[in-house]
Amino acid sequence: VLGWCAERIDVFHPQPDRRVRAENDGSFTVEHLGEQFVLLAEAPGLTCATGLRGALAEGSHAEGLTIELAPAQFLRGVVVDEQGRPLADARLSCNYQGSVSDRDQTAVLGVSRLDATQLDGRSGIDGRFELGPSPLASVQVSASLLGFLLTSSELRAGVENRIVLARFKDGYGPVG
């Protein structure tokens, strides 16, 4: 179980502030998380599907909360231009961490469930990419590259995905 003493995980400093092992029955205790926190979990072959975040009131005990793991999925494919030529260094991003809904609330005041899907990567010199691990077999990913229009594509695990980026045209912005 991984814990961050912050409202969100800083993608530039992703190392957790706390790290504990769950017991054989899955139970765990994380102490001294601070005012705001994020909790995720990982295990071999599994990735976090639903974590926890919030601000636990002083003196409160967060008992009965769960973190859910799912089989790790990997999303692979290639980024190409409109003529099918591979594009290197395209930025790929999927982040569901920011969404909040009333359905995310737990029985513990101030603590909510967190969709833990956050994937970031870049295409290689041959346009190829691999994103993961993901708890989802299908995700919406944004792809961007200087000189090309931003696009959003649904990627699926277990298939060869293809993302096509269109070049900026006159009136849409700079090429370069």
JSON list of C-alpha atoms in Angstrom, two decimals:
[
{"chain": "A", "resi": 1, "resn": "VAL", "atom": "CA", "xyz": [0.00, 0.00, 0.00]},
{"chain": "A", "resi": 2, "resn": "LEU", "atom": "CA", "xyz": [1.42, 3.35, -1.07]},
{"chain": "A", "resi": 3, "resn": "GLY", "atom": "CA", "xyz": [0.54, 6.65, 0.61]},
{"chain": "A", "resi": 4, "resn": "TRP", "atom": "CA", "xyz": [1.08, 10.27, -0.38]},
{"chain": "A", "resi": 5, "resn": "CYS", "atom": "CA", "xyz": [0.71, 13.12, 2.12]},
{"chain": "A", "resi": 6, "resn": "ALA", "atom": "CA", "xyz": [-0.96, 15.37, -0.45]},
{"chain": "A", "resi": 7, "resn": "GLU", "atom": "CA", "xyz": [-4.28, 16.08, -2.14]},
{"chain": "A", "resi": 8, "resn": "ARG", "atom": "CA", "xyz": [-2.99, 14.61, -5.44]},
{"chain": "A", "resi": 9, "resn": "ILE", "atom": "CA", "xyz": [-0.04, 12.57, -6.59]},
{"chain": "A", "resi": 10, "resn": "ASP", "atom": "CA", "xyz": [2.60, 14.83, -8.11]},
{"chain": "A", "resi": 11, "resn": "VAL", "atom": "CA", "xyz": [3.44, 13.20, -11.45]},
{"chain": "A", "resi": 12, "resn": "PHE", "atom": "CA", "xyz": [6.89, 14.82, -11.35]},
{"chain": "A", "resi": 13, "resn": "HIS", "atom": "CA", "xyz": [7.67, 13.27, -7.94]},
{"chain": "A", "resi": 14, "resn": "PRO", "atom": "CA", "xyz": [5.67, 10.04, -7.91]},
{"chain": "A", "resi": 15, "resn": "GLN", "atom": "CA", "xyz": [7.50, 8.38, -5.01]},
{"chain": "A", "resi": 16, "resn": "PRO", "atom": "CA", "xyz": [5.14, 7.74, -2.08]},
{"chain": "A", "resi": 17, "resn": "ASP", "atom": "CA", "xyz": [5.66, 9.28, 1.35]},
{"chain": "A", "resi": 18, "resn": "ARG", "atom": "CA", "xyz": [4.54, 6.06, 3.07]},
{"chain": "A", "resi": 19, "resn": "ARG", "atom": "CA", "xyz": [4.80, 2.41, 2.04]},
{"chain": "A", "resi": 20, "resn": "VAL", "atom": "CA", "xyz": [3.36, -0.52, 4.03]},
{"chain": "A", "resi": 21, "resn": "ARG", "atom": "CA", "xyz": [2.66, -4.19, 3.33]},
{"chain": "A", "resi": 22, "resn": "ALA", "atom": "CA", "xyz": [-0.83, -5.59, 3.67]},
{"chain": "A", "resi": 23, "resn": "GLU", "atom": "CA", "xyz": [-1.32, -8.58, 5.95]},
{"chain": "A", "resi": 24, "resn": "ASN", "atom": "CA", "xyz": [-2.25, -12.02, 4.55]},
{"chain": "A", "resi": 25, "resn": "ASP", "atom": "CA", "xyz": [-5.95, -11.16, 4.96]},
{"chain": "A", "resi": 26, "resn": "GLY", "atom": "CA", "xyz": [-5.49, -7.91, 2.98]},
{"chain": "A", "resi": 27, "resn": "SER", "atom": "CA", "xyz": [-5.75, -5.60, 5.99]},
{"chain": "A", "resi": 28, "resn": "PHE", "atom": "CA", "xyz": [-3.30, -2.71, 6.34]},
{"chain": "A", "resi": 29, "resn": "THR", "atom": "CA", "xyz": [-2.56, 0.31, 8.52]},
{"chain": "A", "resi": 30, "resn": "VAL", "atom": "CA", "xyz": [-0.90, 3.49, 7.26]},
{"chain": "A", "resi": 31, "resn": "GLU", "atom": "CA", "xyz": [0.10, 5.94, 9.95]},
{"chain": "A", "resi": 32, "resn": "HIS", "atom": "CA", "xyz": [1.02, 9.64, 9.85]},
{"chain": "A", "resi": 33, "resn": "LEU", "atom": "CA", "xyz": [-0.44, 10.46, 6.44]},
{"chain": "A", "resi": 34, "resn": "GLY", "atom": "CA", "xyz": [-1.02, 14.12, 7.15]},
{"chain": "A", "resi": 35, "resn": "GLU", "atom": "CA", "xyz": [-3.98, 16.39, 6.54]},
{"chain": "A", "resi": 36, "resn": "GLN", "atom": "CA", "xyz": [-4.58, 15.41, 2.88]},
{"chain": "A", "resi": 37, "resn": "PHE", "atom": "CA", "xyz": [-3.73, 11.98, 1.49]},
{"chain": "A", "resi": 38, "resn": "VAL", "atom": "CA", "xyz": [-3.91, 9.56, -1.42]},
{"chain": "A", "resi": 39, "resn": "LEU", "atom": "CA", "xyz": [-3.67, 5.78, -0.93]},
{"chain": "A", "resi": 40, "resn": "LEU", "atom": "CA", "xyz": [-3.06, 3.26, -3.73]},
{"chain": "A", "resi": 41, "resn": "ALA", "atom": "CA", "xyz": [-1.90, -0.35, -3.78]},
{"chain": "A", "resi": 42, "resn": "GLU", "atom": "CA", "xyz": [0.13, -2.60, -6.03]},
{"chain": "A", "resi": 43, "resn": "ALA", "atom": "CA", "xyz": [1.02, -6.28, -6.21]},
{"chain": "A", "resi": 44, "resn": "PRO", "atom": "CA", "xyz": [2.76, -8.50, -8.77]},
{"chain": "A", "resi": 45, "resn": "GLY", "atom": "CA", "xyz": [0.54, -8.82, -11.87]},
{"chain": "A", "resi": 46, "resn": "LEU", "atom": "CA", "xyz": [-2.04, -6.43, -10.39]},
{"chain": "A", "resi": 47, "resn": "THR", "atom": "CA", "xyz": [-2.55, -2.69, -10.42]},
{"chain": "A", "resi": 48, "resn": "CYS", "atom": "CA", "xyz": [-4.73, -0.32, -8.41]},
{"chain": "A", "resi": 49, "resn": "ALA", "atom": "CA", "xyz": [-8.29, 0.03, -9.74]},
{"chain": "A", "resi": 50, "resn": "THR", "atom": "CA", "xyz": [-9.76, 2.04, -6.86]},
{"chain": "A", "resi": 51, "resn": "GLY", "atom": "CA", "xyz": [-7.72, 3.92, -4.28]},
{"chain": "A", "resi": 52, "resn": "LEU", "atom": "CA", "xyz": [-8.64, 6.35, -1.52]},
{"chain": "A", "resi": 53, "resn": "ARG", "atom": "CA", "xyz": [-8.15, 10.08, -1.02]},
{"chain": "A", "resi": 54, "resn": "GLY", "atom": "CA", "xyz": [-9.29, 12.75, 1.32]},
{"chain": "A", "resi": 55, "resn": "ALA", "atom": "CA", "xyz": [-8.73, 14.60, 4.53]},
{"chain": "A", "resi": 56, "resn": "LEU", "atom": "CA", "xyz": [-9.29, 12.53, 7.65]},
{"chain": "A", "resi": 57, "resn": "ALA", "atom": "CA", "xyz": [-10.56, 14.60, 10.56]},
{"chain": "A", "resi": 58, "resn": "GLU", "atom": "CA", "xyz": [-8.20, 14.72, 13.56]},
{"chain": "A", "resi": 59, "resn": "GLY", "atom": "CA", "xyz": [-8.80, 11.82, 15.92]},
{"chain": "A", "resi": 60, "resn": "SER", "atom": "CA", "xyz": [-10.82, 9.85, 13.34]},
{"chain": "A", "resi": 61, "resn": "HIS", "atom": "CA", "xyz": [-10.14, 6.23, 12.50]},
{"chain": "A", "resi": 62, "resn": "ALA", "atom": "CA", "xyz": [-10.59, 5.10, 8.93]},
{"chain": "A", "resi": 63, "resn": "GLU", "atom": "CA", "xyz": [-11.72, 1.53, 9.44]},
{"chain": "A", "resi": 64, "resn": "GLY", "atom": "CA", "xyz": [-13.50, -0.61, 6.88]},
{"chain": "A", "resi": 65, "resn": "LEU", "atom": "CA", "xyz": [-12.07, 1.22, 3.87]},
{"chain": "A", "resi": 66, "resn": "THR", "atom": "CA", "xyz": [-10.92, -0.84, 0.90]},
{"chain": "A", "resi": 67, "resn": "ILE", "atom": "CA", "xyz": [-8.50, -0.41, -1.97]},
{"chain": "A", "resi": 68, "resn": "GLU", "atom": "CA", "xyz": [-9.26, -2.56, -5.02]},
{"chain": "A", "resi": 69, "resn": "LEU", "atom": "CA", "xyz": [-6.72, -4.19, -7.30]},
{"chain": "A", "resi": 70, "resn": "ALA", "atom": "CA", "xyz": [-7.31, -5.50, -10.83]},
{"chain": "A", "resi": 71, "resn": "PRO", "atom": "CA", "xyz": [-5.24, -7.52, -13.32]},
{"chain": "A", "resi": 72, "resn": "ALA", "atom": "CA", "xyz": [-2.63, -5.29, -14.97]},
{"chain": "A", "resi": 73, "resn": "GLN", "atom": "CA", "xyz": [-3.48, -4.44, -18.59]},
{"chain": "A", "resi": 74, "resn": "PHE", "atom": "CA", "xyz": [-1.05, -3.01, -21.15]},
{"chain": "A", "resi": 75, "resn": "LEU", "atom": "CA", "xyz": [-2.05, -0.84, -24.10]},
{"chain": "A", "resi": 76, "resn": "ARG", "atom": "CA", "xyz": [0.24, -1.06, -27.10]},
{"chain": "A", "resi": 77, "resn": "GLY", "atom": "CA", "xyz": [0.29, 0.44, -30.54]},
{"chain": "A", "resi": 78, "resn": "VAL", "atom": "CA", "xyz": [1.74, 3.00, -32.92]},
{"chain": "A", "resi": 79, "resn": "VAL", "atom": "CA", "xyz": [1.31, 6.73, -33.55]},
{"chain": "A", "resi": 80, "resn": "VAL", "atom": "CA", "xyz": [1.32, 7.72, -37.24]},
{"chain": "A", "resi": 81, "resn": "ASP", "atom": "CA", "xyz": [0.59, 10.74, -39.41]},
{"chain": "A", "resi": 82, "resn": "GLU", "atom": "CA", "xyz": [-2.17, 10.84, -42.04]},
{"chain": "A", "resi": 83, "resn": "GLN", "atom": "CA", "xyz": [0.10, 9.09, -44.57]},
{"chain": "A", "resi": 84, "resn": "GLY", "atom": "CA", "xyz": [0.82, 6.23, -42.15]},
{"chain": "A", "resi": 85, "resn": "ARG", "atom": "CA", "xyz": [4.37, 7.37, -41.29]},
{"chain": "A", "resi": 86, "resn": "PRO", "atom": "CA", "xyz": [5.44, 6.69, -37.68]},
{"chain": "A", "resi": 87, "resn": "LEU", "atom": "CA", "xyz": [5.64, 9.71, -35.39]},
{"chain": "A", "resi": 88, "resn": "ALA", "atom": "CA", "xyz": [8.30, 9.82, -32.67]},
{"chain": "A", "resi": 89, "resn": "ASP", "atom": "CA", "xyz": [7.90, 11.58, -29.32]},
{"chain": "A", "resi": 90, "resn": "ALA", "atom": "CA", "xyz": [4.10, 11.96, -29.36]},
{"chain": "A", "resi": 91, "resn": "ARG", "atom": "CA", "xyz": [2.85, 12.51, -25.80]},
{"chain": "A", "resi": 92, "resn": "LEU", "atom": "CA", "xyz": [0.15, 10.08, -24.64]},
{"chain": "A", "resi": 93, "resn": "SER", "atom": "CA", "xyz": [-1.86, 10.76, -21.50]},
{"chain": "A", "resi": 94, "resn": "CYS", "atom": "CA", "xyz": [-4.83, 9.33, -19.61]},
{"chain": "A", "resi": 95, "resn": "ASN", "atom": "CA", "xyz": [-5.69, 10.62, -16.16]},
{"chain": "A", "resi": 96, "resn": "TYR", "atom": "CA", "xyz": [-8.94, 9.74, -14.40]},
{"chain": "A", "resi": 97, "resn": "GLN", "atom": "CA", "xyz": [-7.49, 10.75, -11.02]},
{"chain": "A", "resi": 98, "resn": "GLY", "atom": "CA", "xyz": [-9.17, 14.15, -10.98]},
{"chain": "A", "resi": 99, "resn": "SER", "atom": "CA", "xyz": [-12.81, 13.13, -11.30]},
{"chain": "A", "resi": 100, "resn": "VAL", "atom": "CA", "xyz": [-15.04, 13.37, -8.23]},
{"chain": "A", "resi": 101, "resn": "SER", "atom": "CA", "xyz": [-18.60, 12.15, -7.80]},
{"chain": "A", "resi": 102, "resn": "ASP", "atom": "CA", "xyz": [-21.06, 11.69, -4.92]},
{"chain": "A", "resi": 103, "resn": "ARG", "atom": "CA", "xyz": [-20.83, 7.95, -5.69]},
{"chain": "A", "resi": 104, "resn": "ASP", "atom": "CA", "xyz": [-17.16, 8.07, -4.65]},
{"chain": "A", "resi": 105, "resn": "GLN", "atom": "CA", "xyz": [-17.97, 8.88, -1.01]},
{"chain": "A", "resi": 106, "resn": "THR", "atom": "CA", "xyz": [-17.19, 6.30, 1.68]},
{"chain": "A", "resi": 107, "resn": "ALA", "atom": "CA", "xyz": [-18.72, 5.80, 5.12]},
{"chain": "A", "resi": 108, "resn": "VAL", "atom": "CA", "xyz": [-15.76, 7.71, 6.60]},
{"chain": "A", "resi": 109, "resn": "LEU", "atom": "CA", "xyz": [-16.35, 11.46, 6.52]},
{"chain": "A", "resi": 110, "resn": "GLY", "atom": "CA", "xyz": [-13.84, 13.24, 4.30]},
{"chain": "A", "resi": 111, "resn": "VAL", "atom": "CA", "xyz": [-12.59, 10.08, 2.55]},
{"chain": "A", "resi": 112, "resn": "SER", "atom": "CA", "xyz": [-13.61, 9.13, -0.98]},
{"chain": "A", "resi": 113, "resn": "ARG", "atom": "CA", "xyz": [-12.76, 6.43, -3.50]},
{"chain": "A", "resi": 114, "resn": "LEU", "atom": "CA", "xyz": [-10.36, 7.36, -6.29]},
{"chain": "A", "resi": 115, "resn": "ASP", "atom": "CA", "xyz": [-10.25, 5.97, -9.82]},
{"chain": "A", "resi": 116, "resn": "ALA", "atom": "CA", "xyz": [-6.52, 5.33, -9.93]},
{"chain": "A", "resi": 117, "resn": "THR", "atom": "CA", "xyz": [-5.98, 5.21, -13.70]},
{"chain": "A", "resi": 118, "resn": "GLN", "atom": "CA", "xyz": [-3.08, 7.46, -14.67]},
{"chain": "A", "resi": 119, "resn": "LEU", "atom": "CA", "xyz": [-1.08, 6.62, -17.77]},
{"chain": "A", "resi": 120, "resn": "ASP", "atom": "CA", "xyz": [1.60, 8.77, -19.38]},
{"chain": "A", "resi": 121, "resn": "GLY", "atom": "CA", "xyz": [4.09, 7.96, -22.09]},
{"chain": "A", "resi": 122, "resn": "ARG", "atom": "CA", "xyz": [5.66, 8.88, -25.41]},
{"chain": "A", "resi": 123, "resn": "SER", "atom": "CA", "xyz": [5.97, 7.13, -28.73]},
{"chain": "A", "resi": 124, "resn": "GLY", "atom": "CA", "xyz": [9.42, 5.85, -29.65]},
{"chain": "A", "resi": 125, "resn": "ILE", "atom": "CA", "xyz": [11.43, 6.66, -32.75]},
{"chain": "A", "resi": 126, "resn": "ASP", "atom": "CA", "xyz": [9.41, 4.02, -34.63]},
{"chain": "A", "resi": 127, "resn": "GLY", "atom": "CA", "xyz": [6.09, 5.54, -33.39]},
{"chain": "A", "resi": 128, "resn": "ARG", "atom": "CA", "xyz": [5.47, 2.58, -31.08]},
{"chain": "A", "resi": 129, "resn": "PHE", "atom": "CA", "xyz": [4.21, 2.95, -27.51]},
{"chain": "A", "resi": 130, "resn": "GLU", "atom": "CA", "xyz": [3.25, 0.91, -24.48]},
{"chain": "A", "resi": 131, "resn": "LEU", "atom": "CA", "xyz": [1.13, 2.32, -21.66]},
{"chain": "A", "resi": 132, "resn": "GLY", "atom": "CA", "xyz": [0.47, 0.50, -18.42]},
{"chain": "A", "resi": 133, "resn": "PRO", "atom": "CA", "xyz": [-0.13, -1.07, -16.15]},
{"chain": "A", "resi": 134, "resn": "SER", "atom": "CA", "xyz": [-3.79, -0.10, -16.34]},
{"chain": "A", "resi": 135, "resn": "PRO", "atom": "CA", "xyz": [-6.68, -1.58, -14.35]},
{"chain": "A", "resi": 136, "resn": "LEU", "atom": "CA", "xyz": [-8.92, -0.98, -17.38]},
{"chain": "A", "resi": 137, "resn": "ALA", "atom": "CA", "xyz": [-8.91, -2.94, -20.64]},
{"chain": "A", "resi": 138, "resn": "SER", "atom": "CA", "xyz": [-10.11, 0.16, -22.50]},
{"chain": "A", "resi": 139, "resn": "VAL", "atom": "CA", "xyz": [-9.21, 3.81, -21.86]},
{"chain": "A", "resi": 140, "resn": "GLN", "atom": "CA", "xyz": [-9.52, 7.19, -23.55]},
{"chain": "A", "resi": 141, "resn": "VAL", "atom": "CA", "xyz": [-6.06, 8.63, -24.27]},
{"chain": "A", "resi": 142, "resn": "SER", "atom": "CA", "xyz": [-5.04, 12.10, -25.45]},
{"chain": "A", "resi": 143, "resn": "ALA", "atom": "CA", "xyz": [-2.23, 12.24, -28.00]},
{"chain": "A", "resi": 144, "resn": "SER", "atom": "CA", "xyz": [-0.29, 15.38, -28.86]},
{"chain": "A", "resi": 145, "resn": "LEU", "atom": "CA", "xyz": [2.77, 16.37, -30.84]},
{"chain": "A", "resi": 146, "resn": "LEU", "atom": "CA", "xyz": [4.04, 19.81, -31.87]},
{"chain": "A", "resi": 147, "resn": "GLY", "atom": "CA", "xyz": [2.71, 20.65, -35.36]},
{"chain": "A", "resi": 148, "resn": "PHE", "atom": "CA", "xyz": [-0.22, 18.22, -35.08]},
{"chain": "A", "resi": 149, "resn": "LEU", "atom": "CA", "xyz": [-3.79, 18.56, -33.85]},
{"chain": "A", "resi": 150, "resn": "LEU", "atom": "CA", "xyz": [-4.53, 17.14, -30.40]},
{"chain": "A", "resi": 151, "resn": "THR", "atom": "CA", "xyz": [-6.57, 13.97, -30.65]},
{"chain": "A", "resi": 152, "resn": "SER", "atom": "CA", "xyz": [-8.36, 11.64, -28.29]},
{"chain": "A", "resi": 153, "resn": "SER", "atom": "CA", "xyz": [-8.51, 7.91, -29.00]},
{"chain": "A", "resi": 154, "resn": "GLU", "atom": "CA", "xyz": [-9.93, 4.87, -27.26]},
{"chain": "A", "resi": 155, "resn": "LEU", "atom": "CA", "xyz": [-7.20, 2.30, -26.70]},
{"chain": "A", "resi": 156, "resn": "ARG", "atom": "CA", "xyz": [-7.85, -1.36, -25.91]},
{"chain": "A", "resi": 157, "resn": "ALA", "atom": "CA", "xyz": [-5.60, -3.93, -24.27]},
{"chain": "A", "resi": 158, "resn": "GLY", "atom": "CA", "xyz": [-4.73, -7.05, -26.22]},
{"chain": "A", "resi": 159, "resn": "VAL", "atom": "CA", "xyz": [-4.90, -5.42, -29.68]},
{"chain": "A", "resi": 160, "resn": "GLU", "atom": "CA", "xyz": [-2.53, -3.33, -31.79]},
{"chain": "A", "resi": 161, "resn": "ASN", "atom": "CA", "xyz": [-3.86, 0.23, -31.41]},
{"chain": "A", "resi": 162, "resn": "ARG", "atom": "CA", "xyz": [-3.27, 2.90, -34.06]},
{"chain": "A", "resi": 163, "resn": "ILE", "atom": "CA", "xyz": [-3.41, 6.62, -33.32]},
{"chain": "A", "resi": 164, "resn": "VAL", "atom": "CA", "xyz": [-3.47, 8.94, -36.33]},
{"chain": "A", "resi": 165, "resn": "LEU", "atom": "CA", "xyz": [-2.40, 12.55, -35.79]},
{"chain": "A", "resi": 166, "resn": "ALA", "atom": "CA", "xyz": [-3.40, 15.15, -38.38]},
{"chain": "A", "resi": 167, "resn": "ARG", "atom": "CA", "xyz": [-0.99, 17.99, -39.23]},
{"chain": "A", "resi": 168, "resn": "PHE", "atom": "CA", "xyz": [-2.01, 21.58, -38.56]},
{"chain": "A", "resi": 169, "resn": "LYS", "atom": "CA", "xyz": [-3.35, 23.18, -41.74]},
{"chain": "A", "resi": 170, "resn": "ASP", "atom": "CA", "xyz": [-3.45, 26.89, -42.66]},
{"chain": "A", "resi": 171, "resn": "GLY", "atom": "CA", "xyz": [-5.65, 28.71, -40.18]},
{"chain": "A", "resi": 172, "resn": "TYR", "atom": "CA", "xyz": [-5.23, 26.05, -37.45]},
{"chain": "A", "resi": 173, "resn": "GLY", "atom": "CA", "xyz": [-1.84, 27.05, -36.13]},
{"chain": "A", "resi": 174, "resn": "PRO", "atom": "CA", "xyz": [1.89, 26.68, -36.67]},
{"chain": "A", "resi": 175, "resn": "VAL", "atom": "CA", "xyz": [3.65, 23.68, -38.15]},
{"chain": "A", "resi": 176, "resn": "GLY", "atom": "CA", "xyz": [7.00, 22.85, -36.63]}
]
